[in-house]
CSV table of C-alpha atoms and ligand atoms in Angstrom, one decimal:
chain,number,residue,atom,x,y,z
A,254,LEU,CA,-6.5,6.2,148.8
A,255,PHE,CA,-6.3,6.9,152.5
A,256,SER,CA,-3.9,4.0,153.1
A,257,LEU,CA,-1.7,5.6,150.4
A,258,LEU,CA,-1.9,9.0,152.1
A,259,ASN,CA,-1.1,7.2,155.3
A,260,TYR,CA,1.9,5.7,153.8
A,261,PHE,CA,3.1,9.0,152.5
A,262,VAL,CA,3.2,10.6,155.9
A,263,HIS,CA,4.3,7.5,157.8
A,264,SER,CA,7.0,6.3,155.4
A,265,THR,CA,9.8,8.6,156.6
A,266,SER,CA,9.4,8.6,160.3
A,267,GLN,CA,6.7,6.6,161.9
A,268,ASN,CA,8.0,3.4,160.6
A,269,LEU,CA,11.0,4.0,162.8
A,270,ASN,CA,8.8,4.0,165.9
A,271,CYS,CA,5.2,2.7,165.7
A,272,ASN,CA,4.4,3.9,169.2
A,273,MET,CA,4.9,7.6,168.3
A,274,LYS,CA,1.8,9.7,168.7
A,275,LYS,CA,1.2,12.2,166.0
A,276,ILE,CA,-0.1,15.7,166.5
A,277,LEU,CA,-1.3,17.9,163.6
A,278,ILE,CA,-1.2,21.7,163.9
A,279,SER,CA,-3.3,24.0,161.7
A,280,THR,CA,-3.3,27.8,161.7
A,281,GLY,CA,-6.5,29.2,160.2
A,282,GLY,CA,-8.2,32.6,159.5
A,283,GLY,CA,-6.2,35.8,159.4
A,284,ASP,CA,-2.6,35.7,160.6
A,285,CYS,CA,-1.6,37.2,163.9
A,286,PRO,CA,1.8,37.9,165.6
A,287,GLY,CA,2.4,35.0,168.0
A,288,LEU,CA,1.2,32.1,165.8
A,289,ASN,CA,4.8,30.8,165.3
A,290,ALA,CA,5.5,31.0,169.1
A,291,VAL,CA,2.5,28.7,169.7
A,292,ILE,CA,3.8,26.2,167.1
A,293,ARG,CA,7.3,26.3,168.7
A,294,GLY,CA,5.8,25.9,172.1
A,295,VAL,CA,3.9,22.7,171.1
A,296,VAL,CA,7.0,21.3,169.4
A,297,LYS,CA,9.3,22.0,172.3
A,298,ALA,CA,6.9,20.6,174.8
A,299,ALA,CA,6.4,17.5,172.7
A,300,ARG,CA,10.1,17.0,172.3
A,301,ASN,CA,10.7,17.4,176.0
A,302,GLU,CA,8.0,14.8,176.7
A,303,GLY,CA,9.1,12.4,174.0
A,304,GLY,CA,6.9,9.9,172.2
A,305,PHE,CA,5.2,12.5,170.0
A,306,GLU,CA,5.9,13.9,166.6
A,307,VAL,CA,4.4,17.1,165.4
A,308,TRP,CA,3.2,17.9,161.9
A,309,GLY,CA,1.7,21.0,160.3
A,310,SER,CA,-1.0,21.3,157.7
A,311,LYS,CA,-0.1,24.0,155.2
A,312,GLU,CA,-2.6,26.8,154.6
A,313,ALA,CA,-5.1,25.7,157.3
A,314,MET,CA,-7.1,22.7,156.3
A,315,ASN,CA,-6.1,23.0,152.6
A,316,GLY,CA,-3.0,20.9,153.5
A,317,ILE,CA,-5.2,18.0,154.4
A,318,PHE,CA,-7.4,18.4,151.4
A,319,SER,CA,-4.5,18.6,149.0
A,320,GLU,CA,-3.5,15.6,146.8
A,321,PRO,CA,-1.0,14.6,148.0
A,322,PRO,CA,-1.4,16.1,151.4
A,323,ASP,CA,0.6,19.3,151.9
A,324,LEU,CA,2.1,18.6,155.4
A,325,VAL,CA,5.3,19.5,157.0
A,326,ARG,CA,7.1,17.7,159.8
A,327,LEU,CA,7.7,20.3,162.5
A,328,THR,CA,11.2,19.4,163.7
A,329,LYS,CA,13.4,21.2,166.1
A,330,LYS,CA,15.3,22.7,163.2
A,331,LYS,CA,12.1,23.9,161.4
A,332,THR,CA,10.9,25.7,164.5
A,333,ALA,CA,14.0,27.0,166.1
A,334,GLY,CA,13.8,30.7,166.8
A,335,ILE,CA,10.4,31.2,165.0
A,336,HIS,CA,8.8,32.8,168.1
A,337,VAL,CA,10.3,36.1,167.0
A,338,LYS,CA,8.7,35.9,163.5
A,339,GLY,CA,5.3,37.4,162.7
A,340,GLY,CA,2.8,35.5,160.5
A,341,THR,CA,2.7,31.8,160.4
A,342,ILE,CA,5.3,29.4,158.9
A,343,LEU,CA,2.4,27.1,158.0
A,344,LYS,CA,0.6,29.9,156.0
A,345,THR,CA,-3.1,30.5,156.5
A,346,THR,CA,-6.3,31.2,154.7
A,347,ASN,CA,-9.9,32.1,155.5
A,348,ARG,CA,-11.1,30.1,152.5
A,349,ALA,CA,-10.8,26.5,153.8
A,350,ASN,CA,-13.8,26.2,156.0
A,351,PRO,CA,-14.7,22.5,155.7
A,352,LEU,CA,-18.3,23.2,156.6
A,353,GLU,CA,-18.7,25.5,153.6
A,354,PHE,CA,-15.8,24.5,151.3
A,355,GLN,CA,-15.8,26.7,148.2
A,356,VAL,CA,-15.6,24.9,144.9
A,357,ILE,CA,-15.2,26.8,141.7
A,358,GLN,CA,-17.4,25.4,138.9
A,359,GLU,CA,-16.4,25.2,135.2
A,360,ASP,CA,-18.5,28.3,134.5
A,361,GLY,CA,-16.7,30.2,137.2
A,362,SER,CA,-19.5,30.1,139.7
A,363,ILE,CA,-18.8,29.1,143.3
A,364,ILE,CA,-20.7,26.4,145.2
A,365,LYS,CA,-20.1,25.5,148.8
A,366,ILE,CA,-20.0,21.9,150.0
A,367,ASP,CA,-19.7,20.3,153.4
A,368,ARG,CA,-16.4,18.4,153.6
A,369,LEU,CA,-16.3,18.0,157.4
A,370,GLN,CA,-16.7,14.2,157.5
A,371,GLU,CA,-14.1,13.9,154.7
A,372,LEU,CA,-11.7,16.1,156.7
A,373,VAL,CA,-12.1,13.9,159.8
A,374,ASP,CA,-11.6,10.7,157.8
A,375,ARG,CA,-8.5,12.2,156.1
A,376,ILE,CA,-6.9,13.3,159.4
A,377,LYS,CA,-7.6,9.9,160.9
A,378,ALA,CA,-6.4,8.0,157.9
A,379,LEU,CA,-3.1,10.0,158.0
A,380,GLY,CA,-2.6,8.5,161.4
A,381,PHE,CA,-2.9,11.6,163.5
A,382,ASP,CA,-3.9,11.2,167.1
A,383,ALA,CA,-4.8,14.8,167.7
A,384,LEU,CA,-5.4,18.2,166.0
A,385,ILE,CA,-4.3,21.5,167.5
A,386,ASN,CA,-6.3,24.1,165.7
A,387,ILE,CA,-5.0,27.6,166.2
A,388,GLY,CA,-7.5,30.3,165.1
A,389,GLY,CA,-10.1,32.9,165.9
A,390,ASP,CA,-13.9,32.5,166.4
A,391,GLY,CA,-14.5,31.0,162.9
A,392,SER,CA,-11.7,28.5,163.3
A,393,GLN,CA,-12.8,27.5,166.8
A,394,ARG,CA,-16.3,26.8,165.4
A,395,ILE,CA,-14.6,24.4,163.0
A,396,SER,CA,-12.8,22.9,166.0
A,397,GLN,CA,-16.1,22.4,167.7
A,398,ALA,CA,-17.7,20.8,164.6
A,399,LEU,CA,-14.7,18.5,164.2
A,400,SER,CA,-14.8,17.6,167.9
A,401,GLU,CA,-18.5,16.7,167.6
A,402,LYS,CA,-17.6,14.4,164.7
A,403,GLY,CA,-15.3,12.5,167.1
A,404,LEU,CA,-11.9,14.0,166.1
A,405,PRO,CA,-9.6,14.6,169.1
A,406,VAL,CA,-9.2,18.4,168.9
A,407,VAL,CA,-7.7,21.1,171.0
A,408,GLY,CA,-8.3,24.8,170.1
A,409,VAL,CA,-5.9,27.7,170.7
A,410,PRO,CA,-7.5,31.1,170.4
A,411,LYS,CA,-5.9,33.7,168.2
A,412,THR,CA,-6.9,37.2,167.1
A,413,ILE,CA,-5.6,40.7,167.3
A,414,ASP,CA,-9.2,41.8,167.9
A,415,ASN,CA,-9.3,40.2,171.4
A,416,ASP,CA,-13.0,39.6,171.0
A,417,LEU,CA,-13.1,35.9,172.2
A,418,SER,CA,-15.2,35.8,175.4
A,419,ALA,CA,-13.6,32.6,176.9
A,420,THR,CA,-10.1,34.2,177.3
A,421,ASP,CA,-9.1,37.5,178.9
A,422,LEU,CA,-6.5,38.1,176.2
A,423,THR,CA,-5.4,36.6,172.9
A,424,PHE,CA,-1.8,36.8,171.6
A,425,GLY,CA,-1.4,39.3,168.8
A,426,PHE,CA,-3.6,41.9,170.6
A,427,SER,CA,-0.8,43.5,172.5
A,428,THR,CA,1.4,43.7,169.4
A,429,ALA,CA,-1.5,45.4,167.5
A,430,VAL,CA,-2.0,47.9,170.3
A,431,GLN,CA,1.8,48.6,170.4
A,432,ILE,CA,1.9,49.2,166.7
A,433,ALA,CA,-1.2,51.4,166.8
A,434,THR,CA,0.3,53.3,169.7
A,435,ASP,CA,3.6,53.9,168.0
A,436,CYS,CA,1.8,55.2,164.9
A,437,PHE,CA,-0.5,57.3,167.1
A,438,ASP,CA,2.6,58.9,168.8
A,439,LYS,CA,3.9,59.9,165.3
A,440,LEU,CA,0.5,61.5,164.4
A,441,VAL,CA,0.4,63.5,167.6
A,442,THR,CA,3.6,65.5,166.8
A,443,THR,CA,2.3,66.3,163.3
A,444,ALA,CA,-1.2,67.2,164.6
A,445,GLU,CA,0.4,69.6,167.1
A,446,SER,CA,2.6,71.2,164.5
A,447,HIS,CA,-0.2,71.9,162.1
A,448,HIS,CA,-3.1,72.5,164.5
A,449,ARG,CA,-4.8,69.6,162.8
A,450,VAL,CA,-7.4,67.1,163.7
A,451,MET,CA,-5.9,63.6,163.1
A,452,ILE,CA,-8.2,60.7,162.8
A,453,MET,CA,-6.5,57.3,163.1
A,454,GLU,CA,-8.5,54.2,162.1
A,455,VAL,CA,-7.6,50.9,163.7
A,456,MET,CA,-8.8,47.3,163.2
A,457,GLY,CA,-10.8,45.2,165.6
A,458,ARG,CA,-13.9,44.3,163.6
A,459,ASP,CA,-17.0,44.8,165.7
A,460,ALA,CA,-15.1,45.2,169.0
A,461,GLY,CA,-13.4,48.3,170.2
A,462,TRP,CA,-10.6,46.8,172.2
A,463,ILE,CA,-7.7,47.9,170.1
A,464,ALA,CA,-9.0,51.5,169.8
A,465,LEU,CA,-9.7,51.7,173.6
A,466,HIS,CA,-6.3,50.5,174.6
A,467,THR,CA,-4.5,52.7,172.0
A,468,ALA,CA,-6.5,55.7,173.1
A,469,VAL,CA,-5.2,55.4,176.7
A,470,ALA,CA,-1.7,54.5,175.7
A,471,GLY,CA,-1.4,57.3,173.2
A,472,GLY,CA,-3.4,59.9,175.1
A,473,ALA,CA,-6.1,60.4,172.5
A,474,GLU,CA,-8.7,63.2,173.1
A,475,ILE,CA,-11.4,61.2,171.4
A,476,CYS,CA,-12.0,57.4,171.1
A,477,ILE,CA,-14.7,56.1,168.9
A,478,ILE,CA,-15.6,52.4,169.3
A,479,PRO,CA,-18.4,50.2,167.7
A,480,GLU,CA,-20.0,49.7,171.1
A,481,ILE,CA,-20.7,53.4,171.6
A,482,PRO,CA,-22.3,54.9,168.4
A,483,TYR,CA,-21.1,58.4,167.9
A,484,LYS,CA,-22.8,61.7,167.3
A,485,VAL,CA,-21.0,63.9,164.9
A,486,ASP,CA,-22.3,67.1,166.5
A,487,SER,CA,-20.9,66.1,169.9
A,488,ILE,CA,-17.5,65.4,168.3
A,489,LEU,CA,-17.5,68.8,166.6
A,490,LYS,CA,-18.4,70.5,169.9
A,491,LYS,CA,-15.4,68.8,171.6
A,492,ILE,CA,-13.1,69.8,168.7
A,493,ASN,CA,-14.3,73.5,168.9
A,494,LYS,CA,-13.8,73.5,172.6
A,495,ARG,CA,-10.1,72.5,172.2
A,496,TYR,CA,-9.4,75.1,169.5
A,497,HIS,CA,-8.8,78.7,170.6
A,498,LYS,CA,-8.6,81.3,167.9
A,499,GLY,CA,-8.1,78.5,165.3
A,500,ARG,CA,-5.3,77.0,167.3
A,501,GLY,CA,-5.2,73.6,168.9
A,502,PHE,CA,-5.0,70.0,167.9
A,503,ILE,CA,-6.9,66.8,168.4
A,504,ASN,CA,-6.1,63.2,168.0
A,505,ILE,CA,-8.9,60.7,167.4
A,506,VAL,CA,-8.7,56.9,167.4
A,507,ILE,CA,-11.6,55.3,165.7
A,508,ALA,CA,-12.3,51.6,165.4
A,509,GLU,CA,-13.0,50.2,161.9
A,510,GLY,CA,-16.4,48.9,163.1
A,511,ALA,CA,-17.6,52.2,164.6
A,512,LYS,CA,-20.8,53.8,163.3
A,513,PRO,CA,-22.7,57.0,163.8
A,514,LYS,CA,-25.8,56.8,166.0
A,515,GLY,CA,-28.6,55.4,163.9
A,516,GLY,CA,-26.1,54.8,161.0
A,517,LYS,CA,-24.3,51.9,159.5
A,518,VAL,CA,-20.7,50.5,159.5
A,519,VAL,CA,-18.5,51.4,156.5
A,520,GLY,CA,-17.1,48.5,154.5
A,521,LYS,CA,-17.2,46.5,151.4
A,522,ARG,CA,-19.5,43.6,150.9
A,523,ALA,CA,-17.7,40.3,150.8
A,524,LYS,CA,-17.9,38.8,147.3
A,525,GLU,CA,-21.0,36.9,146.5
A,526,GLY,CA,-20.7,33.3,147.5
A,527,SER,CA,-17.6,34.0,149.7
A,528,ASP,CA,-17.5,33.0,153.3
A,529,GLU,CA,-15.4,36.0,154.2
A,530,HIS,CA,-16.5,38.7,156.6
A,531,ILE,CA,-17.6,42.1,155.3
A,532,LYS,CA,-14.3,44.0,154.9
A,533,LEU,CA,-14.6,46.9,157.3
A,534,GLY,CA,-12.7,50.1,156.6
A,535,GLY,CA,-13.3,53.7,155.8
A,536,ILE,CA,-15.2,55.0,158.8
A,537,GLY,CA,-12.2,57.4,159.5
A,538,ASN,CA,-12.7,59.1,156.2
A,539,TYR,CA,-16.5,59.1,156.6
A,540,LEU,CA,-16.2,60.9,160.0
A,541,ARG,CA,-13.8,63.4,158.4
A,542,MET,CA,-16.4,64.1,155.7
A,543,GLN,CA,-19.2,64.4,158.2
A,544,LEU,CA,-17.1,66.9,160.3
A,545,GLU,CA,-16.2,68.9,157.2
A,546,GLU,CA,-19.9,69.0,156.1
A,547,LYS,CA,-20.8,70.3,159.6
A,548,GLY,CA,-18.4,73.1,159.1
A,549,CYS,CA,-15.4,72.0,161.1
A,550,LYS,CA,-12.8,74.8,160.6
A,551,ALA,CA,-9.7,72.8,161.5
A,552,GLN,CA,-7.9,70.8,158.8
A,553,ILE,CA,-8.6,67.1,159.2
A,554,ARG,CA,-6.4,64.2,158.0
A,555,THR,CA,-7.1,60.5,158.2
A,556,THR,CA,-4.8,57.6,158.5
A,557,ILE,CA,-6.0,54.0,158.1
A,558,LEU,CA,-3.5,51.6,159.7
A,559,GLY,CA,-4.9,48.4,158.2
A,560,HIS,CA,-2.8,45.3,158.1
A,561,ILE,CA,0.3,47.0,159.5
A,562,GLN,CA,-1.3,46.1,162.9
A,563,ARG,CA,-1.0,42.4,162.1
A,564,GLY,CA,2.5,42.4,160.8
A,565,GLY,CA,6.0,42.0,162.0
A,566,THR,CA,7.5,40.9,165.3
A,567,PRO,CA,5.3,40.0,168.2
A,568,VAL,CA,6.0,42.1,171.4
A,569,ALA,CA,7.5,40.2,174.3
A,570,PHE,CA,4.1,39.7,176.1
A,571,ASP,CA,2.6,38.0,173.0
A,572,ARG,CA,5.6,35.7,172.6
A,573,ILE,CA,5.2,34.7,176.2
A,574,LEU,CA,1.4,34.2,176.1
A,575,ALA,CA,1.6,32.3,172.8
A,576,THR,CA,4.4,30.0,174.0
A,577,ALA,CA,2.5,29.3,177.2
A,578,MET,CA,-0.7,28.5,175.1
A,579,GLY,CA,1.3,26.2,172.9
A,580,VAL,CA,2.7,24.3,175.9
A,581,LYS,CA,-0.8,24.1,177.4
A,582,ALA,CA,-2.3,22.8,174.1
A,583,PHE,CA,0.3,20.0,174.1
A,584,GLU,CA,-0.5,19.2,177.8
A,585,LEU,CA,-4.2,18.9,176.8
A,586,VAL,CA,-3.3,16.5,174.0
A,587,LYS,CA,-1.0,14.5,176.4
A,588,GLU,CA,-3.9,14.3,178.9
A,589,GLU,CA,-6.3,13.5,176.2
A,590,ALA,CA,-8.5,16.4,177.3
A,591,PHE,CA,-10.0,16.9,173.9
A,592,GLY,CA,-12.8,19.2,172.8
A,593,ARG,CA,-11.3,22.1,174.8
A,594,MET,CA,-9.8,25.5,174.0
A,595,VAL,CA,-6.8,26.9,175.8
A,596,SER,CA,-7.6,30.2,177.6
A,597,PHE,CA,-5.9,32.9,179.7
A,598,ARG,CA,-8.0,33.9,182.6
A,599,ASN,CA,-7.2,35.7,185.8
A,600,ASN,CA,-3.5,35.4,185.0
A,601,GLN,CA,-3.7,31.6,184.6
A,602,ILE,CA,-3.4,29.5,181.5
A,603,GLU,CA,-6.3,27.1,181.6
A,604,SER,CA,-8.8,25.6,179.2
A,605,VAL,CA,-12.6,25.8,178.5
A,606,PRO,CA,-14.9,23.5,176.6
A,607,LEU,CA,-15.0,24.4,172.9
A,608,GLU,CA,-18.7,24.7,173.1
A,609,ALA,CA,-18.4,27.5,175.7
A,610,ALA,CA,-15.5,29.1,173.8
A,611,VAL,CA,-17.5,29.8,170.6
A,612,LYS,CA,-20.8,30.8,172.3
A,613,GLU,CA,-20.3,34.6,172.1
A,614,ASN,CA,-17.9,37.3,171.3
A,615,LYS,CA,-16.5,39.8,173.8
A,616,PHE,CA,-17.4,43.4,173.3
A,617,VAL,CA,-16.5,46.5,175.3
A,618,SER,CA,-19.3,47.3,177.7
A,619,GLN,CA,-20.2,50.8,178.6
A,620,ASN,CA,-19.4,49.9,182.2
A,621,HIS,CA,-16.0,48.5,181.5
A,622,TYR,CA,-13.5,50.0,183.9
A,623,PHE,CA,-11.4,51.3,181.1
A,624,VAL,CA,-14.3,53.2,179.6
A,625,LYS,CA,-15.2,54.6,183.0
A,626,LYS,CA,-11.6,55.6,183.8
A,627,ASP,CA,-11.0,57.0,180.3
A,628,ARG,CA,-13.9,59.3,180.8
A,629,GLU,CA,-12.4,60.4,184.1
A,630,ILE,CA,-9.2,61.4,182.4
A,631,GLY,CA,-11.2,63.3,179.8
A,632,ILE,CA,-11.2,60.9,176.8
A,633,PHE,CA,-14.4,61.6,174.9
A,634,PHE,CA,-16.3,58.7,173.3
A,635,GLY,CA,-18.3,60.8,170.9
A,636,ASP,CA,-21.7,60.0,172.6
B,976,LIG,O1,-9.9,39.6,162.7
B,976,LIG,C1,-8.7,40.2,162.5
B,976,LIG,C2,-8.8,41.3,161.5
B,976,LIG,O2,-7.5,41.9,161.3
B,976,LIG,C3,-9.8,42.3,161.7
B,976,LIG,O3,-9.4,43.3,162.7
B,976,LIG,C4,-10.1,42.9,160.3
B,976,LIG,O4,-11.3,43.5,160.2
B,976,LIG,C5,-9.9,41.7,159.5
B,976,LIG,O5,-9.2,40.7,160.2
B,976,LIG,C6,-9.3,41.9,158.2
B,976,LIG,O6,-9.4,40.7,157.4
B,976,LIG,P1,-8.5,40.5,156.1
B,976,LIG,O7,-7.1,40.2,156.5
B,976,LIG,O8,-9.2,39.3,155.5
B,976,LIG,O9,-8.6,41.7,155.3
């Protein structure tokens, strides 16, 4: 079977040049502005170097598991100009984890099976010399597991949440902050006109980076992040202080993973048997309800931004960062420096061992200079 698969991929191109090295790219987990710029960066660098051909697996690892494999040759034509486009031309899924691959049984129930070794065997049988796996913490854990099985892997970090500890920034984050800030600006003018309290809920999972940056950029009065559990009484006090004779307005940014002191996050449980995260969302409305119950006199409105933050065109910085990361990923392949993840630290594009990259997530510390400086300009954290 594998020799047949091999033939399928090799037949059109590799037969022309047996010395060509083959790189496979996969984009896994949630999408993120900048993924296409990474793909283009790899393809351009590989073309420039010569001796490499680049392929993409459709829908993360599903492309490899498909019969026949669902792969696409990433040519100059296929990748020209894609750095401007959001999403991923390869498509993505968070349901193709080879360590816990979901299989639907005849009775509709789901079982999870370990297909890691099979994935390694398939990638090798298809004649690939290296895998560039672009994804967040979950995807990089898969990279690490594949690397431990002997597959030559290079990871490229991706997430709008910016919560990977091995890199100062991930592409997609700046775009998400820009989108959130644009939306925030719009809410400010309507808050001001109606003397309202506007609560804007942003993404970020358990990390408050998007909220923190949006609060500074937008000029929020209150910023609520998961790392600093809030007290509703303190928030109400702050609101009342800003309102004179019923007039005033307040704009609050709240991260989806925020929670009241001693309370829980708001979200829906992932489906039984699913390997998806708990879907966070709704804390903005919960805070509104709490404030109303406590007797807040001002009118309160909530806006949940949701996936808008992940869509559309990447901002210039994310295109630049993603392109540089793509080029670096190719360089690591060329140097056969496998088992590493590209990272951006101290204004340099470098790399770290995958093992270190997946060790821990990066959260906002109470002592982070942004938190300190924000407090100095009067942003209240609800504590
Ligand atoms: O990790 C990125 C992210 O957008 C989080 O901020 C958010 O909680 C989650 O993904 C949403 O996931 P999904 O696209 O599966 O709903």
